[in-house]
CSV table of C-alpha atoms in Angstrom, one decimal:
chain,number,residue,atom,x,y,z
J,568,MET,CA,-22.1,-1.7,-43.0
J,569,LYS,CA,-18.9,-2.0,-40.7
J,570,ILE,CA,-18.9,-3.9,-37.5
J,571,ASN,CA,-17.2,-2.6,-34.6
J,572,ARG,CA,-15.4,-5.5,-33.4
J,573,TYR,CA,-14.4,-3.8,-30.4
J,574,SER,CA,-18.1,-2.9,-28.9
J,575,GLY,CA,-18.2,-6.1,-27.1
J,576,MET,CA,-14.9,-5.0,-25.1
J,577,GLY,CA,-16.0,-2.1,-23.7
J,578,PHE,CA,-14.3,0.2,-26.3
J,579,ARG,CA,-16.7,2.8,-28.0
J,580,SER,CA,-14.3,2.7,-31.1
J,581,ALA,CA,-11.6,0.7,-32.6
J,582,PRO,CA,-7.9,1.3,-31.0
J,583,LEU,CA,-6.0,3.9,-32.8
J,584,PRO,CA,-2.8,2.7,-35.0
J,585,ARG,CA,0.3,3.1,-33.1
J,586,ALA,CA,1.6,4.9,-36.1
J,587,ALA,CA,-1.5,7.6,-36.6
J,588,VAL,CA,-1.1,8.1,-32.8
J,589,LYS,CA,2.5,8.9,-33.3
J,590,GLN,CA,1.9,11.2,-36.3
J,591,GLY,CA,-1.0,13.1,-34.4
J,592,LYS,CA,-3.5,11.7,-36.6
J,593,VAL,CA,-6.4,9.8,-36.5
J,594,ASP,CA,-7.9,8.4,-39.7
J,595,GLY,CA,-6.2,11.2,-41.8
J,596,THR,CA,-7.5,13.8,-39.3
J,597,PRO,CA,-5.1,15.7,-37.3
J,598,LEU,CA,-5.8,15.3,-33.3
J,599,SER,CA,-5.8,19.2,-32.8
J,600,ASP,CA,-8.8,19.1,-35.3
J,601,ARG,CA,-11.0,16.5,-33.6
J,602,LYS,CA,-13.9,17.5,-31.3
J,603,PRO,CA,-12.8,17.9,-27.7
J,604,ALA,CA,-15.1,15.0,-26.8
J,605,ALA,CA,-13.4,12.6,-29.6
J,606,ARG,CA,-9.7,13.6,-28.4
J,607,LYS,CA,-11.1,12.7,-24.7
J,608,MET,CA,-12.3,9.3,-26.0
J,609,ASP,CA,-9.0,8.3,-28.0
J,610,GLN,CA,-6.9,9.6,-24.2
J,611,LEU,CA,-9.6,7.2,-22.5
J,612,GLU,CA,-9.2,4.0,-24.8
J,613,HIS,CA,-5.3,3.9,-24.6
J,614,SER,CA,-5.6,4.5,-21.1
J,615,ALA,CA,-7.5,1.6,-20.8
J,616,GLN,CA,-4.8,-0.5,-22.8
J,617,GLY,CA,-2.4,0.4,-20.8
J,618,ASN,CA,-4.2,-0.7,-17.9
J,619,GLN,CA,-4.9,-4.4,-19.3
J,620,VAL,CA,-1.1,-4.5,-19.9
J,621,ALA,CA,-0.2,-3.8,-16.5
J,622,GLU,CA,-2.9,-6.3,-15.1
J,623,THR,CA,-1.5,-9.1,-17.4
J,624,GLN,CA,2.3,-8.2,-15.4
J,625,VAL,CA,0.7,-9.2,-12.0
J,626,PRO,CA,2.6,-12.4,-10.7
J,627,GLU,CA,0.6,-15.5,-10.4
J,628,LYS,CA,-0.5,-16.4,-6.6
J,629,ILE,CA,2.5,-18.3,-5.0
J,630,LYS,CA,1.4,-21.7,-4.2
J,631,ASN,CA,1.6,-23.2,-0.7
J,632,THR,CA,4.3,-26.2,-0.8
J,633,SER,CA,4.8,-25.9,3.1
J,634,SER,CA,3.2,-27.8,5.8
J,635,LEU,CA,1.2,-24.6,6.8
J,636,PRO,CA,-2.3,-24.2,6.4
J,637,ASP,CA,-3.6,-22.5,3.7
J,638,HIS,CA,-5.4,-19.6,5.4
J,639,LEU,CA,-2.1,-19.1,7.6
J,640,PHE,CA,0.2,-19.1,4.7
J,641,GLU,CA,-1.8,-16.6,3.1
J,642,TYR,CA,-2.0,-14.3,6.3
J,643,ILE,CA,1.9,-14.5,6.6
J,644,GLN,CA,2.0,-13.4,2.9
J,645,LYS,CA,-0.3,-10.7,3.2
J,646,GLN,CA,1.4,-9.3,6.7
J,647,ALA,CA,4.7,-9.2,5.3
J,648,VAL,CA,3.9,-7.3,2.4
J,649,GLU,CA,1.9,-4.6,4.4
J,650,ASP,CA,5.1,-4.9,6.9
J,651,ALA,CA,7.6,-4.6,4.1
J,652,LYS,CA,5.7,-1.3,2.8
J,653,LYS,CA,6.5,0.0,6.7
J,654,GLY,CA,9.9,-0.9,6.7
J,655,ASP,CA,9.0,-2.9,9.7
J,656,TYR,CA,10.3,-6.3,9.7
J,657,LYS,CA,8.3,-8.9,11.7
J,658,SER,CA,5.7,-6.1,13.3
J,659,GLU,CA,4.8,-6.4,16.5
J,660,GLU,CA,1.2,-7.4,15.5
J,661,TYR,CA,2.3,-9.9,13.0
J,662,LYS,CA,4.9,-11.7,16.2
J,663,ALA,CA,1.9,-11.5,18.4
J,664,HIS,CA,-0.4,-13.7,15.9
J,665,ILE,CA,2.3,-16.3,15.2
J,666,GLN,CA,2.8,-17.0,18.5
J,667,GLY,CA,-0.8,-17.3,19.5
J,668,TYR,CA,-1.7,-19.7,16.4
J,669,MET,CA,1.9,-21.9,17.6
J,670,ARG,CA,0.6,-22.0,21.3
J,671,LYS,CA,-3.1,-23.1,20.2
J,672,ASN,CA,-2.5,-25.3,17.7
J,673,ILE,CA,1.3,-26.8,18.1
J,674,SER,CA,2.9,-26.3,21.4
J,675,PRO,CA,1.9,-28.2,24.7
J,676,ASN,CA,-0.3,-26.6,27.2
J,677,ARG,CA,2.6,-25.4,29.3
J,678,GLY,CA,0.3,-22.9,31.3
J,679,LYS,CA,-1.6,-25.6,32.8
J,680,LEU,CA,1.4,-27.7,33.2
J,681,MET,CA,2.7,-25.1,35.2
J,682,SER,CA,-0.6,-24.5,37.2
J,683,MET,CA,-0.6,-28.3,37.8
J,684,TYR,CA,2.6,-28.5,39.6
J,685,ASN,CA,3.4,-25.0,40.9
J,686,PRO,CA,2.3,-26.5,44.3
J,687,MET,CA,4.5,-29.1,44.2
J,688,VAL,CA,7.8,-27.2,43.4
J,689,MET,CA,7.1,-24.1,45.4
J,690,ASN,CA,6.2,-26.1,48.6
J,691,ALA,CA,8.6,-29.0,48.3
J,692,LYS,CA,10.7,-30.1,51.3
J,693,TYR,CA,13.9,-32.4,51.3
J,694,THR,CA,13.2,-36.1,52.6
J,695,GLY,CA,16.1,-37.7,51.2
J,696,LYS,CA,14.4,-39.6,48.6
J,697,PRO,CA,15.2,-40.7,45.4
J,698,ALA,CA,14.0,-38.9,42.3
J,699,SER,CA,10.1,-39.9,41.2
J,700,PHE,CA,9.0,-40.6,38.0
J,701,PHE,CA,5.3,-40.6,36.7
J,702,SER,CA,2.7,-39.9,34.0
J,703,VAL,CA,1.1,-36.7,34.0
J,704,PRO,CA,-2.5,-37.1,34.0
J,705,GLY,CA,-4.5,-35.3,31.3
J,706,PHE,CA,-1.7,-35.5,29.1
J,707,PRO,CA,-1.3,-38.8,27.1
J,708,GLY,CA,2.3,-39.5,26.9
J,709,PHE,CA,3.7,-37.0,28.9
J,710,THR,CA,6.2,-38.2,31.9
J,711,ALA,CA,7.4,-35.7,34.6
J,712,ARG,CA,10.8,-36.2,36.9
J,713,PHE,CA,10.8,-34.8,40.4
J,714,SER,CA,13.0,-34.4,43.0
J,715,VAL,CA,14.3,-32.3,45.8
J,716,GLY,CA,17.8,-31.3,46.8
J,717,ARG,CA,19.3,-31.0,50.3
J,718,VAL,CA,20.8,-27.1,49.9
J,719,PHE,CA,18.4,-25.8,47.2
J,720,GLY,CA,15.1,-27.3,46.6
J,721,ALA,CA,13.1,-28.6,44.0
J,722,TYR,CA,13.4,-29.8,40.6
J,723,MET,CA,10.9,-30.8,37.6
J,724,SER,CA,11.3,-32.1,34.4
J,725,ILE,CA,8.4,-32.9,31.8
J,726,TRP,CA,8.5,-34.7,28.3
J,727,ASN,CA,5.9,-35.0,25.5
J,728,GLY,CA,5.4,-38.5,24.2
J,729,SER,CA,7.9,-38.2,21.7
J,730,GLY,CA,10.4,-38.1,24.7
J,731,GLU,CA,11.3,-34.3,24.0
J,732,LYS,CA,11.7,-31.9,26.9
J,733,VAL,CA,8.8,-29.4,26.8
J,734,LEU,CA,9.1,-27.8,30.5
J,735,SER,CA,11.4,-27.7,33.6
J,736,TYR,CA,11.6,-26.3,36.8
J,737,SER,CA,15.3,-25.3,38.5
J,738,PRO,CA,15.7,-23.9,42.3
J,739,PRO,CA,17.8,-20.7,42.6
J,740,PRO,CA,20.2,-19.4,41.0
J,741,ASN,CA,18.0,-20.1,38.2
J,742,ALA,CA,14.7,-20.4,39.8
J,743,GLY,CA,11.5,-20.7,37.8
J,744,TRP,CA,9.9,-22.5,35.0
J,745,HIS,CA,11.6,-22.9,31.4
J,746,GLU,CA,10.2,-23.8,28.2
J,747,HIS,CA,12.3,-26.0,25.8
J,748,GLN,CA,11.1,-25.9,22.1
J,749,THR,CA,10.3,-28.9,20.6
J,750,LYS,CA,10.8,-30.3,17.0
J,751,ALA,CA,7.3,-29.7,15.5
J,752,GLU,CA,7.7,-25.6,17.1
J,753,SER,CA,10.9,-25.6,15.4
J,754,ASN,CA,9.5,-26.8,12.2
J,755,TYR,CA,6.4,-24.6,12.4
J,756,LEU,CA,8.9,-21.5,12.8
J,757,ASP,CA,11.5,-22.2,10.2
J,758,GLU,CA,8.7,-22.6,7.5
J,759,GLU,CA,6.9,-19.3,8.7
J,760,ASN,CA,9.9,-17.7,8.6
J,761,ALA,CA,10.8,-18.6,5.1
J,762,VAL,CA,7.4,-17.8,3.7
J,763,TYR,CA,7.2,-14.3,5.3
J,764,ALA,CA,11.0,-13.6,4.7
J,765,ALA,CA,10.5,-14.7,0.5
J,766,ALA,CA,7.3,-12.2,0.7
J,767,PHE,CA,8.9,-9.1,2.8
J,768,ASP,CA,12.1,-9.2,0.3
J,769,ALA,CA,10.2,-9.6,-3.0
J,770,THR,CA,8.1,-6.9,-1.8
J,771,ARG,CA,10.8,-4.3,-1.0
J,772,ALA,CA,12.7,-5.3,-4.1
J,773,GLN,CA,9.9,-4.3,-6.3
J,774,MET,CA,9.4,-0.9,-4.2
J,775,LYS,CA,13.0,-0.5,-5.3
J,776,ALA,CA,12.5,-1.3,-8.7
J,777,GLU,CA,9.3,0.9,-9.2
J,778,ALA,CA,10.8,3.9,-7.3
J,779,ALA,CA,14.0,3.4,-9.8
J,780,THR,CA,11.7,3.3,-12.6
J,781,SER,CA,9.2,6.0,-12.1
J,782,GLY,CA,12.6,8.3,-11.0
J,783,SER,CA,11.3,8.5,-7.7
J,784,HIS,CA,13.1,10.4,-5.1
J,785,LEU,CA,11.4,8.7,-2.0
J,786,ASN,CA,13.2,7.3,0.7
J,787,VAL,CA,13.2,3.6,0.6
J,788,GLN,CA,14.5,2.0,3.9
J,789,VAL,CA,16.3,-1.2,3.5
């Protein structure tokens, strides 16, 4: 009794020899003389083999070598691929997510700082006193400098525990609060941008290669 060694792999019969297929024969029998069901099974088997080959060509998952957490690293790559397919570099949805993560996990709470000191800078009056320096309550290591000019009004600067200016307030003509990027924020944005750009560019290159290989005339935006 002849054992079919392919039965455990999901095949109903052994794969067809390439030479036989090329000549239009199977076991010496012309394909045209085989029963329709048998011919259909032969086609399905070869289609399955082709799919298996394609699957082995899928690149391995890229390892996260950045300081970004794995879940964010994977999100950036996934969104970059989706944006690349739409031809939309750093979509609004993506930028909102990246900025939101930074504000929550990396940036100092500037909103709270501004709320704390808005009354001070808005209602400041010139008294001739020199600038004052003080610690910021609720923000360990943070310090602030406050002064009031004779002509224009209040000035304030706030530094974090590393001595980096994170926020400042100026009177006219540049009136209002101004954010200053920290080193941690800069590093985060640099890494995010590098991961996104690599995934986006790789996806666009793959799309162009597939279009060229298939002879597609679809318009692939650069």
